[in-house]
Amino acid sequence: MIETEQFGPSGGGHDRDQARYDQYQVRYDRDRAVSTKRWKDVRNQDERASEEVLK
């Protein structure tokens, strides 16, 4: 009887924490993808600029 009282709330709490973690992970992945894309764009600009100089 005491065990179910202990495990009941923590089980629900774990699900809630997991949902919050998943939400955070999605946001993190999206932010990283955006920053990676921006970094690639900047690098491509640098490469194009150096090619212009070489011509």
mmCIF file of N, CA and C in Angstrom:
data_model
loop_
_atom_site.group_PDB
_atom_site.id
_atom_site.type_symbol
_atom_site.label_atom_id
_atom_site.label_comp_id
_atom_site.label_asym_id
_atom_site.label_seq_id
_atom_site.Cartn_x
_atom_site.Cartn_y
_atom_site.Cartn_z
ATOM 1 N N MET A 1 0.838 -1.200 0.000
ATOM 2 C CA MET A 1 0.000 0.000 0.000
ATOM 3 C C MET A 1 0.877 1.256 0.000
ATOM 4 N N ILE A 2 1.914 1.250 0.833
ATOM 5 C CA ILE A 2 2.821 2.396 0.894
ATOM 6 C C ILE A 2 3.580 2.528 -0.432
ATOM 7 N N GLU A 3 3.969 1.399 -1.043
ATOM 8 C CA GLU A 3 4.735 1.441 -2.291
ATOM 9 C C GLU A 3 3.949 2.112 -3.414
ATOM 10 N N THR A 4 2.658 1.759 -3.543
ATOM 11 C CA THR A 4 1.869 2.352 -4.633
ATOM 12 C C THR A 4 1.735 3.854 -4.429
ATOM 13 N N GLU A 5 1.659 4.281 -3.182
ATOM 14 C CA GLU A 5 1.584 5.722 -2.915
ATOM 15 C C GLU A 5 2.899 6.399 -3.335
ATOM 16 N N GLN A 6 4.006 5.706 -3.160
ATOM 17 C CA GLN A 6 5.298 6.282 -3.542
ATOM 18 C C GLN A 6 5.466 6.288 -5.064
ATOM 19 N N PHE A 7 5.118 5.150 -5.702
ATOM 20 C CA PHE A 7 5.383 5.024 -7.136
ATOM 21 C C PHE A 7 4.378 5.778 -7.993
ATOM 22 N N GLY A 8 3.134 5.912 -7.521
ATOM 23 C CA GLY A 8 2.088 6.583 -8.305
ATOM 24 C C GLY A 8 2.503 7.979 -8.749
ATOM 25 N N PRO A 9 2.736 8.897 -7.816
ATOM 26 C CA PRO A 9 3.056 10.281 -8.182
ATOM 27 C C PRO A 9 4.361 10.394 -8.975
ATOM 28 N N SER A 10 5.380 9.613 -8.603
ATOM 29 C CA SER A 10 6.666 9.747 -9.280
ATOM 30 C C SER A 10 6.543 9.289 -10.729
ATOM 31 N N GLY A 11 5.681 8.275 -10.978
ATOM 32 C CA GLY A 11 5.464 7.820 -12.356
ATOM 33 C C GLY A 11 4.877 8.941 -13.190
ATOM 34 N N GLY A 12 3.856 9.594 -12.646
ATOM 35 C CA GLY A 12 3.235 10.716 -13.351
ATOM 36 C C GLY A 12 4.234 11.839 -13.538
ATOM 37 N N GLY A 13 5.019 12.099 -12.512
ATOM 38 C CA GLY A 13 6.017 13.164 -12.591
ATOM 39 C C GLY A 13 7.048 12.865 -13.659
ATOM 40 N N HIS A 14 7.423 11.589 -13.786
ATOM 41 C CA HIS A 14 8.422 11.215 -14.789
ATOM 42 C C HIS A 14 7.891 11.491 -16.191
ATOM 43 N N ASP A 15 6.634 11.127 -16.431
ATOM 44 C CA ASP A 15 6.039 11.357 -17.753
ATOM 45 C C ASP A 15 6.029 12.845 -18.076
ATOM 46 N N ARG A 16 5.698 13.634 -17.066
ATOM 47 C CA ARG A 16 5.626 15.080 -17.275
ATOM 48 C C ARG A 16 7.032 15.618 -17.565
ATOM 49 N N ASP A 17 8.015 15.143 -16.815
ATOM 50 C CA ASP A 17 9.402 15.584 -17.035
ATOM 51 C C ASP A 17 9.881 15.160 -18.420
ATOM 52 N N GLN A 18 9.510 13.936 -18.827
ATOM 53 C CA GLN A 18 9.939 13.428 -20.133
ATOM 54 C C GLN A 18 9.343 14.277 -21.251
ATOM 55 N N ALA A 19 8.078 14.657 -21.082
ATOM 56 C CA ALA A 19 7.428 15.499 -22.093
ATOM 57 C C ALA A 19 8.144 16.842 -22.182
ATOM 58 N N ARG A 20 8.494 17.389 -21.027
ATOM 59 C CA ARG A 20 9.186 18.678 -21.007
ATOM 60 C C ARG A 20 10.561 18.522 -21.654
ATOM 61 N N TYR A 21 11.229 17.399 -21.377
ATOM 62 C CA TYR A 21 12.553 17.158 -21.958
ATOM 63 C C TYR A 21 12.458 17.030 -23.476
ATOM 64 N N ASP A 22 11.451 16.278 -23.954
ATOM 65 C CA ASP A 22 11.271 16.112 -25.401
ATOM 66 C C ASP A 22 11.052 17.460 -26.063
ATOM 67 N N GLN A 23 10.231 18.295 -25.417
ATOM 68 C CA GLN A 23 9.941 19.622 -25.946
ATOM 69 C C GLN A 23 11.238 20.431 -26.039
ATOM 70 N N TYR A 24 12.044 20.349 -24.993
ATOM 71 C CA TYR A 24 13.318 21.077 -24.964
ATOM 72 C C TYR A 24 14.248 20.552 -26.060
ATOM 73 N N GLN A 25 14.266 19.226 -26.232
ATOM 74 C CA GLN A 25 15.162 18.607 -27.208
ATOM 75 C C GLN A 25 14.804 19.066 -28.618
ATOM 76 N N VAL A 26 13.499 19.128 -28.897
ATOM 77 C CA VAL A 26 13.055 19.578 -30.219
ATOM 78 C C VAL A 26 13.503 21.012 -30.450
ATOM 79 N N ARG A 27 13.310 21.847 -29.441
ATOM 80 C CA ARG A 27 13.692 23.259 -29.570
ATOM 81 C C ARG A 27 15.203 23.358 -29.766
ATOM 82 N N TYR A 28 15.960 22.547 -29.035
ATOM 83 C CA TYR A 28 17.421 22.576 -29.146
ATOM 84 C C TYR A 28 17.857 22.150 -30.548
ATOM 85 N N ASP A 29 17.267 21.060 -31.053
ATOM 86 C CA ASP A 29 17.628 20.575 -32.384
ATOM 87 C C ASP A 29 17.321 21.626 -33.441
ATOM 88 N N ARG A 30 16.166 22.296 -33.297
ATOM 89 C CA ARG A 30 15.777 23.305 -34.276
ATOM 90 C C ARG A 30 16.746 24.482 -34.233
ATOM 91 N N ASP A 31 17.077 24.916 -33.022
ATOM 92 C CA ASP A 31 18.012 26.036 -32.878
ATOM 93 C C ASP A 31 19.370 25.673 -33.465
ATOM 94 N N ARG A 32 19.815 24.439 -33.216
ATOM 95 C CA ARG A 32 21.130 24.029 -33.706
ATOM 96 C C ARG A 32 21.114 23.949 -35.235
ATOM 97 N N ALA A 33 20.009 23.467 -35.795
ATOM 98 C CA ALA A 33 19.899 23.376 -37.252
ATOM 99 C C ALA A 33 19.946 24.767 -37.867
ATOM 100 N N VAL A 34 19.246 25.702 -37.238
ATOM 101 C CA VAL A 34 19.229 27.078 -37.739
ATOM 102 C C VAL A 34 20.631 27.675 -37.669
ATOM 103 N N SER A 35 21.298 27.501 -36.532
ATOM 104 C CA SER A 35 22.628 28.091 -36.383
ATOM 105 C C SER A 35 23.616 27.409 -37.331
ATOM 106 N N THR A 36 23.448 26.104 -37.566
ATOM 107 C CA THR A 36 24.328 25.394 -38.493
ATOM 108 C C THR A 36 24.127 25.917 -39.907
ATOM 109 N N LYS A 37 22.866 26.116 -40.284
ATOM 110 C CA LYS A 37 22.568 26.638 -41.621
ATOM 111 C C LYS A 37 23.172 28.027 -41.780
ATOM 112 N N ARG A 38 23.026 28.847 -40.755
ATOM 113 C CA ARG A 38 23.562 30.209 -40.818
ATOM 114 C C ARG A 38 25.084 30.146 -40.943
ATOM 115 N N TRP A 39 25.705 29.226 -40.194
ATOM 116 C CA TRP A 39 27.158 29.098 -40.242
ATOM 117 C C TRP A 39 27.608 28.695 -41.642
ATOM 118 N N LYS A 40 26.866 27.778 -42.268
ATOM 119 C CA LYS A 40 27.216 27.351 -43.625
ATOM 120 C C LYS A 40 27.077 28.504 -44.601
ATOM 121 N N ASP A 41 26.008 29.298 -44.432
ATOM 122 C CA ASP A 41 25.811 30.445 -45.324
ATOM 123 C C ASP A 41 26.980 31.414 -45.201
ATOM 124 N N VAL A 42 27.394 31.682 -43.979
ATOM 125 C CA VAL A 42 28.510 32.604 -43.748
ATOM 126 C C VAL A 42 29.786 32.048 -44.371
ATOM 127 N N ARG A 43 30.025 30.757 -44.202
ATOM 128 C CA ARG A 43 31.234 30.149 -44.759
ATOM 129 C C ARG A 43 31.203 30.212 -46.286
ATOM 130 N N ASN A 44 30.024 29.964 -46.866
ATOM 131 C CA ASN A 44 29.902 30.033 -48.324
ATOM 132 C C ASN A 44 30.171 31.440 -48.827
ATOM 133 N N GLN A 45 29.711 32.436 -48.079
ATOM 134 C CA GLN A 45 29.978 33.827 -48.458
ATOM 135 C C GLN A 45 31.482 34.085 -48.439
ATOM 136 N N ASP A 46 32.157 33.578 -47.417
ATOM 137 C CA ASP A 46 33.609 33.764 -47.326
ATOM 138 C C ASP A 46 34.306 33.114 -48.518
ATOM 139 N N GLU A 47 33.860 31.898 -48.886
ATOM 140 C CA GLU A 47 34.483 31.199 -50.001
ATOM 141 C C GLU A 47 34.247 31.944 -51.306
ATOM 142 N N ARG A 48 33.026 32.446 -51.493
ATOM 143 C CA ARG A 48 32.731 33.208 -52.712
ATOM 144 C C ARG A 48 33.561 34.484 -52.760
ATOM 145 N N ALA A 49 33.703 35.128 -51.610
ATOM 146 C CA ALA A 49 34.480 36.368 -51.551
ATOM 147 C C ALA A 49 35.941 36.088 -51.928
ATOM 148 N N SER A 50 36.501 34.988 -51.409
ATOM 149 C CA SER A 50 37.901 34.685 -51.707
ATOM 150 C C SER A 50 38.057 34.288 -53.176
ATOM 151 N N GLU A 51 37.025 33.651 -53.758
ATOM 152 C CA GLU A 51 37.081 33.308 -55.180
ATOM 153 C C GLU A 51 37.073 34.572 -56.032
ATOM 154 N N GLU A 52 36.280 35.561 -55.603
ATOM 155 C CA GLU A 52 36.233 36.833 -56.340
ATOM 156 C C GLU A 52 37.624 37.477 -56.348
ATOM 157 N N VAL A 53 38.312 37.393 -55.220
ATOM 158 C CA VAL A 53 39.647 37.990 -55.106
ATOM 159 C C VAL A 53 40.631 37.250 -56.016
ATOM 160 N N LEU A 54 40.502 35.926 -56.101
ATOM 161 C CA LEU A 54 41.438 35.128 -56.886
ATOM 162 C C LEU A 54 41.292 35.374 -58.381
ATOM 163 N N LYS A 55 40.104 35.747 -58.851
ATOM 164 C CA LYS A 55 39.883 35.893 -60.293
ATOM 165 C C LYS A 55 40.743 36.977 -60.909
#
